[in-house]
JSON list of C-alpha atoms in Angstrom, two decimals:
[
{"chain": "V", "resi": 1, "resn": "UNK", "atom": "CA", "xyz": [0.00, 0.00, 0.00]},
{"chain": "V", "resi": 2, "resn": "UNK", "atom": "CA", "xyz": [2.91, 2.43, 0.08]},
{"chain": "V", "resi": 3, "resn": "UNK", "atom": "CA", "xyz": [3.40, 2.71, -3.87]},
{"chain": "V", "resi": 4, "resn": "UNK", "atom": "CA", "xyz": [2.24, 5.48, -5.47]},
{"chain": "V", "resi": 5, "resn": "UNK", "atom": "CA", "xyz": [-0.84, 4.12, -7.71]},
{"chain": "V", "resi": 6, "resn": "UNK", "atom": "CA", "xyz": [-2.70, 2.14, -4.64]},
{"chain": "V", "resi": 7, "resn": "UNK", "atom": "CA", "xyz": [-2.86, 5.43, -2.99]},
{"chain": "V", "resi": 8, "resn": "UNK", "atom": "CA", "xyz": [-3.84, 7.29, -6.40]},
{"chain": "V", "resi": 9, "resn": "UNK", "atom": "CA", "xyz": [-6.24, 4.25, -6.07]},
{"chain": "V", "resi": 10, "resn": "UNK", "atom": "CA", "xyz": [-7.74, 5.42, -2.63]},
{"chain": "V", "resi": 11, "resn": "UNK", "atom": "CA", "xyz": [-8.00, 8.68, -3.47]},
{"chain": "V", "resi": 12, "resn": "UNK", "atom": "CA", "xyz": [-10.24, 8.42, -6.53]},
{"chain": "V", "resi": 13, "resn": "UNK", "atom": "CA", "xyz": [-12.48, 6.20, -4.98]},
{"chain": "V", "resi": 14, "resn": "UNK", "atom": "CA", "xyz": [-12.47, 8.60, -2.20]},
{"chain": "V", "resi": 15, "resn": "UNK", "atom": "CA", "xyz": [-13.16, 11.34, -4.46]},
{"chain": "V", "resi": 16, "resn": "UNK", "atom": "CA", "xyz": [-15.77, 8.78, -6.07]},
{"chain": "V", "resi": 17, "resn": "UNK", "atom": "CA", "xyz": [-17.35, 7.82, -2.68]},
{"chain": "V", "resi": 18, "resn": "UNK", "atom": "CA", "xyz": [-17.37, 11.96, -1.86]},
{"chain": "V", "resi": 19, "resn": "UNK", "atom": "CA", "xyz": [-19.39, 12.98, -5.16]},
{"chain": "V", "resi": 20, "resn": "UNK", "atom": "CA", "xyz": [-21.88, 10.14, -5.43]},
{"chain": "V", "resi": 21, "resn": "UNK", "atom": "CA", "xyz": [-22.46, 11.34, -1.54]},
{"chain": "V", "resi": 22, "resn": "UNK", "atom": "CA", "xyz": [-22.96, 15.19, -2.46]},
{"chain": "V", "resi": 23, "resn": "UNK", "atom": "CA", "xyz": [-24.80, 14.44, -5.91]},
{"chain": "V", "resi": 24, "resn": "UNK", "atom": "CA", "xyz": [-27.57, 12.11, -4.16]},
{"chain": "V", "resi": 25, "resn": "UNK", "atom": "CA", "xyz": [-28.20, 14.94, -1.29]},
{"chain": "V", "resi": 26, "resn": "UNK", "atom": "CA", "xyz": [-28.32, 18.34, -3.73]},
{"chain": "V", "resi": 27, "resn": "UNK", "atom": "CA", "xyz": [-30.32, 15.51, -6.33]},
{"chain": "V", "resi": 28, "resn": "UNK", "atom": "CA", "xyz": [-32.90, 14.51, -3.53]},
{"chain": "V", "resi": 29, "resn": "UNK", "atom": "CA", "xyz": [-32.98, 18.11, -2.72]},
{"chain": "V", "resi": 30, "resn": "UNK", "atom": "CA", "xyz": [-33.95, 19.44, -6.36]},
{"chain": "V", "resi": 31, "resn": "UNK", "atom": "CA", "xyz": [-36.16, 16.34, -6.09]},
{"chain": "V", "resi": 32, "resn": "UNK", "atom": "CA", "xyz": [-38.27, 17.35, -2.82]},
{"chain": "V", "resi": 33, "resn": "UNK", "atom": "CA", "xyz": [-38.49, 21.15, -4.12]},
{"chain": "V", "resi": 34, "resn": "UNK", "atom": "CA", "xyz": [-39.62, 20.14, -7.39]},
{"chain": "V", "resi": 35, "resn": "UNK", "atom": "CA", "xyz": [-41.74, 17.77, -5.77]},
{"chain": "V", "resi": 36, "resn": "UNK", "atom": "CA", "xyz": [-43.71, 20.48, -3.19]},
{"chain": "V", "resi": 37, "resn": "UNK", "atom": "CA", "xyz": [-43.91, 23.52, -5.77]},
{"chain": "V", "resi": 38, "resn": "UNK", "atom": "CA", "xyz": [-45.93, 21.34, -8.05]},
{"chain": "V", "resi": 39, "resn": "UNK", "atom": "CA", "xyz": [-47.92, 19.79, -4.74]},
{"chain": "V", "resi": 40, "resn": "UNK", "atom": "CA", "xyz": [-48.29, 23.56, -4.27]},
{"chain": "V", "resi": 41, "resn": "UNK", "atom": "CA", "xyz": [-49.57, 24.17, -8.02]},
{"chain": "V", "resi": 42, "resn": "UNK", "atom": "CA", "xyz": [-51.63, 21.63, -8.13]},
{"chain": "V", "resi": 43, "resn": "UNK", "atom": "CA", "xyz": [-53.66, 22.65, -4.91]},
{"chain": "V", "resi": 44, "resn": "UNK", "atom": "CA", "xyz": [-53.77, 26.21, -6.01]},
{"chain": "V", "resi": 45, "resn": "UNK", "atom": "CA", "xyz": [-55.42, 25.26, -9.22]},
{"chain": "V", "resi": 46, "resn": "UNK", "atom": "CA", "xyz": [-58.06, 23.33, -7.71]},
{"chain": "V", "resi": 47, "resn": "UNK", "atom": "CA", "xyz": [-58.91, 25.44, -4.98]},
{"chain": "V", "resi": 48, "resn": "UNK", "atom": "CA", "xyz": [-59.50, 27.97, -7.42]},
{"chain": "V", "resi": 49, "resn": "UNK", "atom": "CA", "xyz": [-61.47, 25.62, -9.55]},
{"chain": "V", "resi": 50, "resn": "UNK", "atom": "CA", "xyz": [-63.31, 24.60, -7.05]},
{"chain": "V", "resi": 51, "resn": "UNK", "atom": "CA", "xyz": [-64.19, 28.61, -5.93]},
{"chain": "V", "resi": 52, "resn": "UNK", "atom": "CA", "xyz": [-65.01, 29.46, -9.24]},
{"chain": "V", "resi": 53, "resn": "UNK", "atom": "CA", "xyz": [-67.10, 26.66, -10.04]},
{"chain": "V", "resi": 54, "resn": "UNK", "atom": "CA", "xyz": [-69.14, 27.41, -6.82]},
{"chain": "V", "resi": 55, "resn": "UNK", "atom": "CA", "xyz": [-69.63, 30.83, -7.68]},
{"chain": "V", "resi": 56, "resn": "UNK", "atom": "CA", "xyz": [-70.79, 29.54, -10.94]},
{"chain": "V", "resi": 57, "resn": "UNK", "atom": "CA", "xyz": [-73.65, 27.41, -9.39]},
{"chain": "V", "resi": 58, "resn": "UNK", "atom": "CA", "xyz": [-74.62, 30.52, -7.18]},
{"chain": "V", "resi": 59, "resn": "UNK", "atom": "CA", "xyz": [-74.67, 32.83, -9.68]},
{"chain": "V", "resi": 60, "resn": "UNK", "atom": "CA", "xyz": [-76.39, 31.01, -12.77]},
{"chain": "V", "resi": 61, "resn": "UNK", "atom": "CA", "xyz": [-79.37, 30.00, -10.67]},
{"chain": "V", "resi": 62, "resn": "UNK", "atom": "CA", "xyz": [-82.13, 31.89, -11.27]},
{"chain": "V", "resi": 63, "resn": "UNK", "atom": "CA", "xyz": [-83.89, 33.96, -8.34]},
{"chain": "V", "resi": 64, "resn": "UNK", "atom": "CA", "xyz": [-86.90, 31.89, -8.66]},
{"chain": "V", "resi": 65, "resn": "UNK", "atom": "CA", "xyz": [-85.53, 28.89, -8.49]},
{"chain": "V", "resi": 66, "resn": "UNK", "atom": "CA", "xyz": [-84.12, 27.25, -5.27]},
{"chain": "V", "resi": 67, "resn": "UNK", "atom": "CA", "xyz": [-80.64, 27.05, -5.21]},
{"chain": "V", "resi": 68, "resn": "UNK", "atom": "CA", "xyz": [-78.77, 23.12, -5.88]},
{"chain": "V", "resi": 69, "resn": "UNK", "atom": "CA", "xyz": [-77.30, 23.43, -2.60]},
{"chain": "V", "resi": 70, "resn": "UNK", "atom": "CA", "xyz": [-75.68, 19.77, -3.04]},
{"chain": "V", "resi": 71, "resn": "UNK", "atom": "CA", "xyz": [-74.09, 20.84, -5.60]},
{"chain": "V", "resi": 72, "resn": "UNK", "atom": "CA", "xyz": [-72.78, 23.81, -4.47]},
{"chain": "V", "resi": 73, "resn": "UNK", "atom": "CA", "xyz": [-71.76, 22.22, -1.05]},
{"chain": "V", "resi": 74, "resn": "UNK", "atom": "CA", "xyz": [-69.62, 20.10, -3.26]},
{"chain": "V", "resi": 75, "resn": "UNK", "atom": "CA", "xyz": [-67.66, 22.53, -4.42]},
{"chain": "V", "resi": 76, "resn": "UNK", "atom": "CA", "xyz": [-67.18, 24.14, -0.79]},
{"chain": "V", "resi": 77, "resn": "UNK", "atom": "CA", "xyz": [-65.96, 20.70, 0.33]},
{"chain": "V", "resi": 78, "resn": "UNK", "atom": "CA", "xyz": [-63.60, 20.52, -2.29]},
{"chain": "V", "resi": 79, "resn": "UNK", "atom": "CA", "xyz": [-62.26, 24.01, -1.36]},
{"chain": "V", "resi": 80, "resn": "UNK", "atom": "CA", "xyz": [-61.88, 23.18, 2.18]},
{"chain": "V", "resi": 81, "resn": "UNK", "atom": "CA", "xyz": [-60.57, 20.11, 1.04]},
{"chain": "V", "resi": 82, "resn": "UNK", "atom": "CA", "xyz": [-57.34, 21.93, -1.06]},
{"chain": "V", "resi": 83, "resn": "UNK", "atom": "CA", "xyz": [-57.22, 24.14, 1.65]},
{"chain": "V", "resi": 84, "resn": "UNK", "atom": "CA", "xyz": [-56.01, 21.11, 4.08]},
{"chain": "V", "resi": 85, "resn": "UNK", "atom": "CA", "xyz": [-53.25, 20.34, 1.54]},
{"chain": "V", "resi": 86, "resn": "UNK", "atom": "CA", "xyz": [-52.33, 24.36, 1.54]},
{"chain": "V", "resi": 87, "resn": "UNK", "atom": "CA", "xyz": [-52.06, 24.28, 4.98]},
{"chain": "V", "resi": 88, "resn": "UNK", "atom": "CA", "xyz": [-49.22, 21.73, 5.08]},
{"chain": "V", "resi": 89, "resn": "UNK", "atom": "CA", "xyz": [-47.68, 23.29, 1.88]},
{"chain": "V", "resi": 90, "resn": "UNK", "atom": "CA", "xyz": [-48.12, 27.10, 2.01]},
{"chain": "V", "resi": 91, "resn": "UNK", "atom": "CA", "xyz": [-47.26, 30.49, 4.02]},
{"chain": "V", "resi": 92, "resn": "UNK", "atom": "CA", "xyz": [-49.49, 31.82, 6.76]},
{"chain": "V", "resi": 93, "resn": "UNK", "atom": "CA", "xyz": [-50.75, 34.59, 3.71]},
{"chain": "V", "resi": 94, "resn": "UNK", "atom": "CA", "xyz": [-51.69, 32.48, 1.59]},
{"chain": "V", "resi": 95, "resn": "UNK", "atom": "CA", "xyz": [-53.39, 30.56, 4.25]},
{"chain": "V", "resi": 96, "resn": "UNK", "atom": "CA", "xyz": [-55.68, 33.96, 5.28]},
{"chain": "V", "resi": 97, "resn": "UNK", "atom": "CA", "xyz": [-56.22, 34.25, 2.03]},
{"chain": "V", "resi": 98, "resn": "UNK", "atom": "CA", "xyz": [-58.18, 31.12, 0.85]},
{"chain": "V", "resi": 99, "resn": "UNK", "atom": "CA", "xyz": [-59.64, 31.11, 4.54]},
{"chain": "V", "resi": 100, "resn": "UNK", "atom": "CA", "xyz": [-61.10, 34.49, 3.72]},
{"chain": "V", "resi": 101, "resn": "UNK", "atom": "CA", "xyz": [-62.18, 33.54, 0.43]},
{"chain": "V", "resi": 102, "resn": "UNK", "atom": "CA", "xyz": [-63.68, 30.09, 1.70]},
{"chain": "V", "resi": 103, "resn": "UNK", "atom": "CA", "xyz": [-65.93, 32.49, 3.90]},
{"chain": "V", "resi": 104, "resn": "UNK", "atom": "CA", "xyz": [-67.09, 34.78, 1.23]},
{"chain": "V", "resi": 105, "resn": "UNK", "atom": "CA", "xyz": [-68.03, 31.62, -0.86]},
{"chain": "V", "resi": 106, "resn": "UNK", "atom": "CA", "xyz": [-70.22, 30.44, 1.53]},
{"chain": "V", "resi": 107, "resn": "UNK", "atom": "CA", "xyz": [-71.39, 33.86, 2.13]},
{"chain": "V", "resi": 108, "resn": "UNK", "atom": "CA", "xyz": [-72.17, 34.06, -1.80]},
{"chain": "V", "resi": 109, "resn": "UNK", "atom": "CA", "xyz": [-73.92, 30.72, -1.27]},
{"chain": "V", "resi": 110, "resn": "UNK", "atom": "CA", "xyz": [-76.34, 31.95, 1.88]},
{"chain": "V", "resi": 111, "resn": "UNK", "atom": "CA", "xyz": [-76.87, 35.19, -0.10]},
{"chain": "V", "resi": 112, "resn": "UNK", "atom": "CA", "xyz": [-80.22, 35.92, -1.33]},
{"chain": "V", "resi": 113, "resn": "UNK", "atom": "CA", "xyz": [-81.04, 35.92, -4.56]},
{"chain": "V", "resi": 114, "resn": "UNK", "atom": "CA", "xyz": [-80.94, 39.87, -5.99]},
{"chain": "V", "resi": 115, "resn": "UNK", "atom": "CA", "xyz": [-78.52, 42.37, -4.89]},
{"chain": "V", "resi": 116, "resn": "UNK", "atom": "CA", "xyz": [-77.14, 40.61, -1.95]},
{"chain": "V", "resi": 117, "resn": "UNK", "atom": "CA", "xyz": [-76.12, 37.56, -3.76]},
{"chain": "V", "resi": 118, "resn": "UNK", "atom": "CA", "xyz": [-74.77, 39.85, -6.20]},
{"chain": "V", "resi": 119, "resn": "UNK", "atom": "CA", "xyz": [-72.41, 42.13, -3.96]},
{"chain": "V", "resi": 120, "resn": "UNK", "atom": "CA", "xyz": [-71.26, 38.35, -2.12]},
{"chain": "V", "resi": 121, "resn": "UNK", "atom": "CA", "xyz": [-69.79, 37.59, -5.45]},
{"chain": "V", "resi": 122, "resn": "UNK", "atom": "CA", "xyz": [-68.40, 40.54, -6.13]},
{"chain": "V", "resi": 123, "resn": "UNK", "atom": "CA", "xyz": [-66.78, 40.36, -2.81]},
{"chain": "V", "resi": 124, "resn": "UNK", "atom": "CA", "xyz": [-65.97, 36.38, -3.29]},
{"chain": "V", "resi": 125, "resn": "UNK", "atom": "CA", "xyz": [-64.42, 37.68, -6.58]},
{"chain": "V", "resi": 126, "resn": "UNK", "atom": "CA", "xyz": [-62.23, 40.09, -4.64]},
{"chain": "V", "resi": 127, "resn": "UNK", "atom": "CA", "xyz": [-60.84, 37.72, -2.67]},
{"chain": "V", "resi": 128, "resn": "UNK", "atom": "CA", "xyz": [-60.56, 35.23, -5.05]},
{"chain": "V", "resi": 129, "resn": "UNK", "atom": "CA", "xyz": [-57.69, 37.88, -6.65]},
{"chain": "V", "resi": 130, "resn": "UNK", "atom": "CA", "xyz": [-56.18, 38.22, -3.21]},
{"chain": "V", "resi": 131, "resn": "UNK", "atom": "CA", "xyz": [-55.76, 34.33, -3.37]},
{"chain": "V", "resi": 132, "resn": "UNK", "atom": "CA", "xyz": [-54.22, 34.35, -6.64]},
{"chain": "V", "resi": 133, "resn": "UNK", "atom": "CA", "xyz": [-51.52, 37.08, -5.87]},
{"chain": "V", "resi": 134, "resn": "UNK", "atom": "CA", "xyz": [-50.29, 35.35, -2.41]},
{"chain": "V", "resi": 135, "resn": "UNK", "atom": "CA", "xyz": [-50.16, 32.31, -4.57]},
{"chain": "V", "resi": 136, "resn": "UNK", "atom": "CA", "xyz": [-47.90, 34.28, -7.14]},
{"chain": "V", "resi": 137, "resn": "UNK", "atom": "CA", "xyz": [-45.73, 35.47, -4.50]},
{"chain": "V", "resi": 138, "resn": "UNK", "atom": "CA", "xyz": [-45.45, 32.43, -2.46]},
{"chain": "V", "resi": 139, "resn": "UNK", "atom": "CA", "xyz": [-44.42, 30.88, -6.04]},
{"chain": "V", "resi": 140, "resn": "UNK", "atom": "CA", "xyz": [-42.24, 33.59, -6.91]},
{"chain": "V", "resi": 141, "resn": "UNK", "atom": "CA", "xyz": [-44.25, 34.46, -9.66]},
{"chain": "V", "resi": 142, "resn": "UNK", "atom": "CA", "xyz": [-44.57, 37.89, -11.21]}
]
């Protein structure tokens, strides 16, 4: 073990051992990033799906008509639902944000039909915005 190429031996798979070591951390780090930002994505979109789709039912149902309140209350589920997988993903903003707009879409829903229903929209709509900027920043979107 004293000649020169069984220590040029040691050292390259030293070297070897070193990089394979430092390549599968910063890998399973790119990995677990890549991993929560589209986690992250993918519960934005259907949060907002799911708001917008709710609005949809509330506001295309004519005043004389009785609103489809299962159908509606699906799509609330399904916010609350994404809002669970925000919670484990997302910032504390972001977090207000679709709590506050989870509250104006039932408010929207419990509206009555006319002008009240009409300015609960308007206000889920609002928020609705706020939720899509805090998910731009939290993104680092522009």
């Amino acid at each position: 073990m004293g000649d020169a190429s069984a220590w040029a031996a040691w050292v390259a798979a030293a070297t070897s051992l070193a990089t394979l070591i430092v390549t599968t951390v910063i890998g399973g780090r790119r990995e677990h990033r890549k991993w929560a930002r589209e986690s992250l994505t993918d519960a934005f979109v259907a949060f907002l799906e799911a708001s917008w789709a709710h609005s949809d039912i509330v506001r295309d149902t004519p005043a004389e008509h009785p609103l489809n309140v299962d159908t509606a209350q699906a799509f609330y589920a399904e916010m609350r639902s994404q809002l669970t997988r925000l919670r484990l993903l997302a910032s504390e903003e972001v977090l207000q944000a679709g709590e506050d707009l989870l509250r104006c879409q039932r408010a929207a829903q419990e509206a009555l039909p006319g002008l009240a229903r009409q300015e609960a929209l308007a206000t889920a709509a609002r928020s609705r915005r706020i939720v899509v900027a805090a998910a731009k920043r939290e993104m680092g979107l522009p």
